[in-house]
């Protein structure tokens, strides 16, 4: 199974949704990076279940433990192993799924591929696997901020047919965290929260879009052929559970414009990505998530989000950070500086 992601900054996630524990091994982190478990915990708290009235009611503390690679508050340059114990799995809720494949889940395809599956929860296909991504993403964000001056902010842009008005160039994480919808547009956040509550009451679910901006990205990240920066971002984003669409910059909206409308004037301080390589301008991506597959009409007894968007924000940020940190370290290794 392809559980490893990245080149110089590599992560390998491990564990299953209803196993004893879940986590990540991070290899390639530079030594002497100041790192405390509280920095990782802060990001995991943004992702954890049961955090609000519009998220799944599975109660997990998701307390991170750093098991290797950090000594006296600094990274050693050796592999960093981070683990989280599962404490509220309630596997009995899945007893009736031993011989039943849930619609719109990976149950059948996983079983068909490997000839065996853990029917308790979603196994490796569960969104609980993203604990490892977020933990590693916290380290990647620290590298990017400290060594390269990069800031990453994600937020809910759309839920169902409700679209938020957000300025990517000025939005802050404080704006995002100001409400449980993680939507900086306060008026729209109220509508989004009410619509998610309504979906939960009806035993239904909603999809939407997370937008994410990276500011202060150095020039020169990415490769001009197969490892284009937007190509690696696309793979990272589309590898997330329930993610069904990816856009960068103008995305599909650019298809309705002419060349004269779409072309950007070139400025020395930056367009985001050109020829697969960053040019110093803000990079904006969007990730589209489908409605949660487990709904009451399917007799799903597990606890699930009526809308994954608010909890998906730190996951999208983490995947963007992992790609940018990897490419920043690759560029520094090739050129000696960024």
Short mmCIF file of C-alpha atoms in Angstrom, two decimals:
data_model
loop_
_atom_site.label_atom_id
_atom_site.label_comp_id
_atom_site.label_asym_id
_atom_site.label_seq_id
_atom_site.Cartn_x
_atom_site.Cartn_y
_atom_site.Cartn_z
CA UNK A 1 0.00 0.00 0.00
CA UNK A 2 1.25 3.50 -0.84
CA UNK A 3 1.41 4.91 2.66
CA UNK A 4 4.40 7.20 2.07
CA UNK A 5 4.27 10.71 0.63
CA UNK A 6 7.04 13.16 -0.28
CA UNK A 7 10.68 13.08 -1.41
CA UNK A 8 13.10 14.82 0.94
CA UNK A 9 10.43 15.54 3.54
CA UNK A 10 8.71 12.16 3.67
CA UNK A 11 5.82 10.98 5.78
CA UNK A 12 4.39 7.50 6.32
CA UNK A 13 1.01 7.30 8.02
CA UNK A 14 0.04 4.16 9.92
CA UNK A 15 -2.90 2.72 11.82
CA UNK A 16 -6.60 2.15 11.21
CA UNK A 17 -9.75 3.89 12.36
CA UNK A 18 -10.66 1.19 14.90
CA UNK A 19 -7.19 -0.07 15.72
CA UNK A 20 -5.35 0.58 18.97
CA UNK A 21 -3.52 3.65 17.70
CA UNK A 22 -2.87 5.76 14.64
CA UNK A 23 -0.13 8.17 13.62
CA UNK A 24 2.78 9.09 11.37
CA UNK A 25 6.51 8.69 10.87
CA UNK A 26 8.22 11.84 9.54
CA UNK A 27 11.62 11.50 7.88
CA UNK A 28 13.77 14.26 6.45
CA UNK A 29 12.94 16.97 8.98
CA UNK A 30 15.97 19.26 9.41
CA UNK A 31 17.74 18.97 12.78
CA UNK A 32 17.55 21.59 15.53
CA UNK A 33 14.06 22.73 14.60
CA UNK A 34 12.38 23.84 17.86
CA UNK A 35 9.36 21.58 18.29
CA UNK A 36 7.01 20.94 21.20
CA UNK A 37 4.16 18.45 21.30
CA UNK A 38 1.76 21.34 22.04
CA UNK A 39 2.35 22.70 18.53
CA UNK A 40 1.23 19.39 17.05
CA UNK A 41 -1.66 19.13 19.50
CA UNK A 42 -2.99 22.55 18.47
CA UNK A 43 -3.45 21.33 14.90
CA UNK A 44 -4.91 17.98 15.95
CA UNK A 45 -7.46 19.78 18.12
CA UNK A 46 -8.68 21.59 14.99
CA UNK A 47 -9.19 18.21 13.27
CA UNK A 48 -10.45 16.05 16.14
CA UNK A 49 -14.01 14.67 16.27
CA UNK A 50 -16.60 15.88 18.74
CA UNK A 51 -15.32 19.46 18.72
CA UNK A 52 -18.66 21.13 17.99
CA UNK A 53 -22.37 20.57 17.54
CA UNK A 54 -21.94 20.23 13.76
CA UNK A 55 -19.23 17.55 13.81
CA UNK A 56 -19.27 13.81 14.48
CA UNK A 57 -19.97 12.98 18.11
CA UNK A 58 -17.22 10.38 18.35
CA UNK A 59 -15.33 11.48 21.48
CA UNK A 60 -11.60 11.25 20.97
CA UNK A 61 -9.06 13.39 22.81
CA UNK A 62 -6.51 12.71 20.04
CA UNK A 63 -3.63 13.40 22.42
CA UNK A 64 -0.38 13.31 20.48
CA UNK A 65 2.73 11.53 21.76
CA UNK A 66 6.16 12.16 20.22
CA UNK A 67 7.92 8.80 20.49
CA UNK A 68 11.19 9.58 18.69
CA UNK A 69 13.18 12.21 16.82
CA UNK A 70 12.88 15.09 19.30
CA UNK A 71 15.24 15.77 22.23
CA UNK A 72 15.10 18.68 24.67
CA UNK A 73 12.65 20.55 22.48
CA UNK A 74 14.58 20.24 19.20
CA UNK A 75 14.42 17.82 16.29
CA UNK A 76 17.36 15.46 15.91
CA UNK A 77 17.23 15.03 12.14
CA UNK A 78 16.21 11.41 12.74
CA UNK A 79 12.74 9.95 12.05
CA UNK A 80 9.99 11.54 14.16
CA UNK A 81 7.31 9.08 15.26
CA UNK A 82 4.01 10.53 16.46
CA UNK A 83 1.19 8.39 17.80
CA UNK A 84 -2.40 8.91 18.98
CA UNK A 85 -4.34 6.26 20.90
CA UNK A 86 -7.90 5.45 19.82
CA UNK A 87 -10.19 5.46 22.85
CA UNK A 88 -13.80 5.74 21.60
CA UNK A 89 -13.98 3.48 18.54
CA UNK A 90 -17.23 1.63 19.45
CA UNK A 91 -16.52 -1.12 16.93
CA UNK A 92 -19.76 -2.92 17.84
CA UNK A 93 -21.56 -0.30 15.75
CA UNK A 94 -20.14 -2.08 12.70
CA UNK A 95 -21.07 -5.68 13.59
CA UNK A 96 -23.83 -5.68 10.98
CA UNK A 97 -21.26 -4.70 8.32
CA UNK A 98 -19.20 -7.90 8.55
CA UNK A 99 -20.68 -9.20 5.29
CA UNK A 100 -22.21 -6.02 3.90
CA UNK A 101 -20.54 -3.41 1.69
CA UNK A 102 -21.66 0.14 2.43
CA UNK A 103 -22.66 2.20 -0.63
CA UNK A 104 -20.19 4.94 -1.62
CA UNK A 105 -17.52 3.55 0.73
CA UNK A 106 -14.27 1.70 -0.01
CA UNK A 107 -15.50 -1.56 1.59
CA UNK A 108 -15.95 -3.51 -1.64
CA UNK A 109 -12.97 -2.15 -3.57
CA UNK A 110 -10.61 -2.68 -0.61
CA UNK A 111 -11.83 -6.26 -0.12
CA UNK A 112 -11.60 -6.97 -3.84
CA UNK A 113 -8.02 -5.69 -3.99
CA UNK A 114 -6.56 -7.35 -0.89
CA UNK A 115 -8.93 -10.26 -0.24
CA UNK A 116 -9.30 -9.11 3.36
CA UNK A 117 -10.55 -6.04 5.19
CA UNK A 118 -11.06 -4.76 8.70
CA UNK A 119 -14.83 -4.27 8.70
CA UNK A 120 -14.69 -2.21 11.90
CA UNK A 121 -15.00 1.30 10.53
CA UNK A 122 -13.27 2.33 7.34
CA UNK A 123 -9.81 1.00 8.16
CA UNK A 124 -7.15 2.86 6.18
CA UNK A 125 -9.86 4.46 4.04
CA UNK A 126 -11.27 6.24 7.08
CA UNK A 127 -10.74 9.97 7.50
CA UNK A 128 -9.21 9.08 10.87
CA UNK A 129 -6.04 8.26 8.92
CA UNK A 130 -5.63 12.01 8.41
CA UNK A 131 -4.46 12.37 12.03
CA UNK A 132 -1.00 11.46 10.75
CA UNK A 133 -1.20 14.00 7.95
CA UNK A 134 -2.19 16.81 10.29
CA UNK A 135 0.51 15.92 12.83
CA UNK A 136 3.14 15.91 10.09
CA UNK A 137 1.62 19.05 8.60
CA UNK A 138 2.21 20.88 11.88
CA UNK A 139 5.93 20.17 11.50
CA UNK A 140 5.88 21.19 7.84
CA UNK A 141 4.17 24.47 8.73
CA UNK A 142 6.85 25.14 11.35
CA UNK A 143 9.63 24.57 8.79
CA UNK A 144 7.91 26.78 6.22
CA UNK A 145 7.26 29.64 8.64
CA UNK A 146 10.62 29.56 10.40
CA UNK A 147 12.97 28.90 7.50
CA UNK A 148 11.12 30.20 4.45
CA UNK A 149 8.60 32.78 5.70
CA UNK A 150 5.53 30.95 4.36
CA UNK A 151 2.05 31.32 5.90
CA UNK A 152 -0.82 28.95 5.07
CA UNK A 153 -4.49 29.70 5.83
CA UNK A 154 -7.41 27.46 4.88
CA UNK A 155 -11.13 28.12 5.30
CA UNK A 156 -14.57 26.93 4.27
CA UNK A 157 -15.47 28.62 1.01
CA UNK A 158 -18.70 26.79 0.23
CA UNK A 159 -21.16 24.37 1.83
CA UNK A 160 -23.96 23.01 -0.34
CA UNK A 161 -25.12 26.04 -2.37
CA UNK A 162 -23.92 28.59 0.17
CA UNK A 163 -20.86 30.55 -1.03
CA UNK A 164 -18.68 32.68 1.26
CA UNK A 165 -17.03 35.94 0.27
CA UNK A 166 -13.41 35.79 1.48
CA UNK A 167 -10.31 37.77 0.46
CA UNK A 168 -7.43 35.23 0.32
CA UNK A 169 -4.81 37.98 0.52
CA UNK A 170 -5.93 39.23 3.93
CA UNK A 171 -7.79 36.39 5.69
CA UNK A 172 -6.23 35.25 8.98
CA UNK A 173 -6.46 32.05 10.98
CA UNK A 174 -8.13 34.07 13.73
CA UNK A 175 -10.87 34.94 11.22
CA UNK A 176 -11.23 31.26 10.33
CA UNK A 177 -11.37 30.03 13.92
CA UNK A 178 -13.91 32.65 14.98
CA UNK A 179 -16.83 30.25 14.41
CA UNK A 180 -17.45 26.49 14.31
CA UNK A 181 -18.03 26.52 10.55
CA UNK A 182 -14.45 27.78 9.98
CA UNK A 183 -15.90 30.28 7.51
CA UNK A 184 -14.42 33.81 7.79
CA UNK A 185 -17.54 35.32 6.19
CA UNK A 186 -19.48 35.74 9.45
CA UNK A 187 -22.91 36.26 7.88
CA UNK A 188 -22.52 33.24 5.65
CA UNK A 189 -21.14 31.18 8.56
CA UNK A 190 -24.47 31.55 10.36
CA UNK A 191 -26.34 30.20 7.34
CA UNK A 192 -23.86 27.35 6.89
CA UNK A 193 -24.17 26.26 10.52
CA UNK A 194 -27.96 26.24 10.34
CA UNK A 195 -27.93 24.28 7.05
CA UNK A 196 -25.58 21.64 8.52
CA UNK A 197 -27.81 21.29 11.59
CA UNK A 198 -30.80 20.83 9.29
CA UNK A 199 -29.00 18.12 7.32
CA UNK A 200 -28.08 16.29 10.51
CA UNK A 201 -31.69 16.44 11.74
CA UNK A 202 -32.84 14.99 8.41
CA UNK A 203 -30.27 12.18 8.59
CA UNK A 204 -28.55 13.61 5.52
CA UNK A 205 -25.17 15.18 4.68
CA UNK A 206 -23.64 18.05 2.71
CA UNK A 207 -20.54 18.66 0.60
CA UNK A 208 -18.64 21.80 -0.27
CA UNK A 209 -15.31 23.48 -0.95
CA UNK A 210 -12.30 24.35 1.21
CA UNK A 211 -10.09 27.13 -0.14
CA UNK A 212 -6.50 27.50 1.02
CA UNK A 213 -3.90 30.21 0.42
CA UNK A 214 -0.13 30.07 0.85
CA UNK A 215 1.49 33.49 1.22
CA UNK A 216 5.18 34.30 1.05
CA UNK A 217 6.08 31.22 -1.02
CA UNK A 218 9.68 31.52 -2.31
CA UNK A 219 10.34 31.67 -6.04
CA UNK A 220 11.56 28.47 -7.66
CA UNK A 221 9.61 25.69 -5.92
CA UNK A 222 8.52 22.87 -8.21
CA UNK A 223 9.90 21.08 -11.24
CA UNK A 224 9.01 21.81 -14.88
CA UNK A 225 7.82 18.34 -15.98
CA UNK A 226 6.28 15.57 -13.84
CA UNK A 227 6.80 17.20 -10.45
CA UNK A 228 5.12 20.49 -11.31
CA UNK A 229 4.12 22.23 -8.08
CA UNK A 230 0.44 22.22 -8.99
CA UNK A 231 0.64 18.54 -9.97
CA UNK A 232 2.02 17.57 -6.56
CA UNK A 233 -0.55 19.78 -4.85
CA UNK A 234 -3.29 18.07 -6.84
CA UNK A 235 -2.09 14.61 -5.82
CA UNK A 236 -1.84 15.69 -2.19
CA UNK A 237 -5.33 17.18 -2.13
CA UNK A 238 -7.04 14.41 -4.08
CA UNK A 239 -5.51 11.78 -1.78
CA UNK A 240 -7.72 13.05 1.05
CA UNK A 241 -10.84 11.01 1.90
CA UNK A 242 -14.04 12.31 0.25
CA UNK A 243 -12.13 14.83 -1.91
CA UNK A 244 -13.42 14.79 -5.49
CA UNK A 245 -12.08 17.94 -7.08
CA UNK A 246 -9.02 20.22 -7.17
CA UNK A 247 -8.44 23.71 -8.52
CA UNK A 248 -5.46 26.02 -8.44
CA UNK A 249 -5.67 29.73 -9.25
CA UNK A 250 -8.53 30.46 -11.63
CA UNK A 251 -9.20 26.72 -11.98
CA UNK A 252 -12.18 25.73 -14.09
CA UNK A 253 -13.38 29.33 -14.06
CA UNK A 254 -10.56 30.23 -16.42
CA UNK A 255 -12.13 28.10 -19.15
CA UNK A 256 -14.83 30.73 -19.69
CA UNK A 257 -12.33 33.52 -20.34
CA UNK A 258 -10.33 34.48 -23.42
CA UNK A 259 -6.57 34.55 -23.42
CA UNK A 260 -6.51 38.32 -23.28
CA UNK A 261 -8.74 38.23 -20.20
CA UNK A 262 -6.88 35.43 -18.46
CA UNK A 263 -3.27 36.51 -19.01
CA UNK A 264 -1.69 38.14 -15.96
CA UNK A 265 0.71 41.10 -16.19
CA UNK A 266 4.05 39.95 -14.80
CA UNK A 267 5.37 41.69 -11.72
CA UNK A 268 8.73 41.14 -10.06
CA UNK A 269 7.03 40.16 -6.81
CA UNK A 270 5.04 37.49 -8.35
CA UNK A 271 0.63 34.51 -10.63
CA UNK A 272 1.46 31.88 -8.07
CA UNK A 273 2.74 29.08 -10.29
CA UNK A 274 4.08 29.33 -13.85
CA UNK A 275 5.46 26.37 -15.77
CA UNK A 276 5.04 24.23 -12.67
CA UNK A 277 7.33 26.53 -10.63
CA UNK A 278 6.36 29.05 -7.95
CA UNK A 279 6.95 32.70 -8.84
CA UNK A 280 6.55 34.26 -5.41
CA UNK A 281 2.90 35.28 -5.59
CA UNK A 282 0.15 33.85 -3.38
CA UNK A 283 -0.86 30.29 -4.27
CA UNK A 284 -4.59 29.60 -3.93
CA UNK A 285 -6.05 26.10 -4.14
CA UNK A 286 -9.54 24.71 -3.71
CA UNK A 287 -10.60 21.22 -2.64
CA UNK A 288 -14.12 19.92 -3.33
CA UNK A 289 -15.55 17.37 -0.88
CA UNK A 290 -18.53 15.14 -1.53
CA UNK A 291 -21.35 14.77 1.02
CA UNK A 292 -20.55 12.27 3.76
CA UNK A 293 -21.37 8.80 2.45
CA UNK A 294 -22.79 7.40 5.69
CA UNK A 295 -26.33 8.76 6.18
CA UNK A 296 -29.26 7.49 8.22
CA UNK A 297 -31.12 6.26 5.13
CA UNK A 298 -28.32 3.68 4.73
CA UNK A 299 -28.72 2.49 8.34
CA UNK A 300 -25.24 3.67 9.20
CA UNK A 301 -24.76 3.24 12.95
CA UNK A 302 -21.31 4.78 13.21
CA UNK A 303 -20.85 8.42 14.16
CA UNK A 304 -20.11 10.64 11.20
CA UNK A 305 -19.95 14.31 10.26
CA UNK A 306 -23.07 15.67 8.55
CA UNK A 307 -20.55 17.88 6.70
CA UNK A 308 -16.80 17.25 6.67
CA UNK A 309 -15.84 20.77 5.58
CA UNK A 310 -15.09 22.45 8.96
CA UNK A 311 -12.82 19.59 10.09
CA UNK A 312 -11.26 19.29 6.63
CA UNK A 313 -9.72 22.78 6.80
CA UNK A 314 -6.61 21.75 8.82
CA UNK A 315 -6.20 18.67 6.61
CA UNK A 316 -6.11 20.75 3.42
CA UNK A 317 -3.65 23.14 5.07
CA UNK A 318 -1.47 20.19 6.09
CA UNK A 319 -1.36 18.65 2.62
CA UNK A 320 -0.41 22.02 1.12
CA UNK A 321 2.27 22.45 3.79
CA UNK A 322 3.71 18.98 3.17
CA UNK A 323 4.10 19.67 -0.55
CA UNK A 324 5.59 23.13 -0.09
CA UNK A 325 8.00 22.02 2.66
CA UNK A 326 9.20 19.12 0.52
CA UNK A 327 9.77 21.32 -2.52
CA UNK A 328 11.42 24.06 -0.44
CA UNK A 329 13.92 21.56 0.95
CA UNK A 330 14.49 20.12 -2.54
CA UNK A 331 15.16 23.58 -3.93
CA UNK A 332 17.54 24.39 -1.09
CA UNK A 333 19.35 21.11 -1.69
CA UNK A 334 19.70 21.84 -5.42
CA UNK A 335 20.58 25.53 -5.25
CA UNK A 336 22.04 25.82 -1.75
CA UNK A 337 19.48 28.48 -0.81
CA UNK A 338 15.89 29.52 -1.49
#
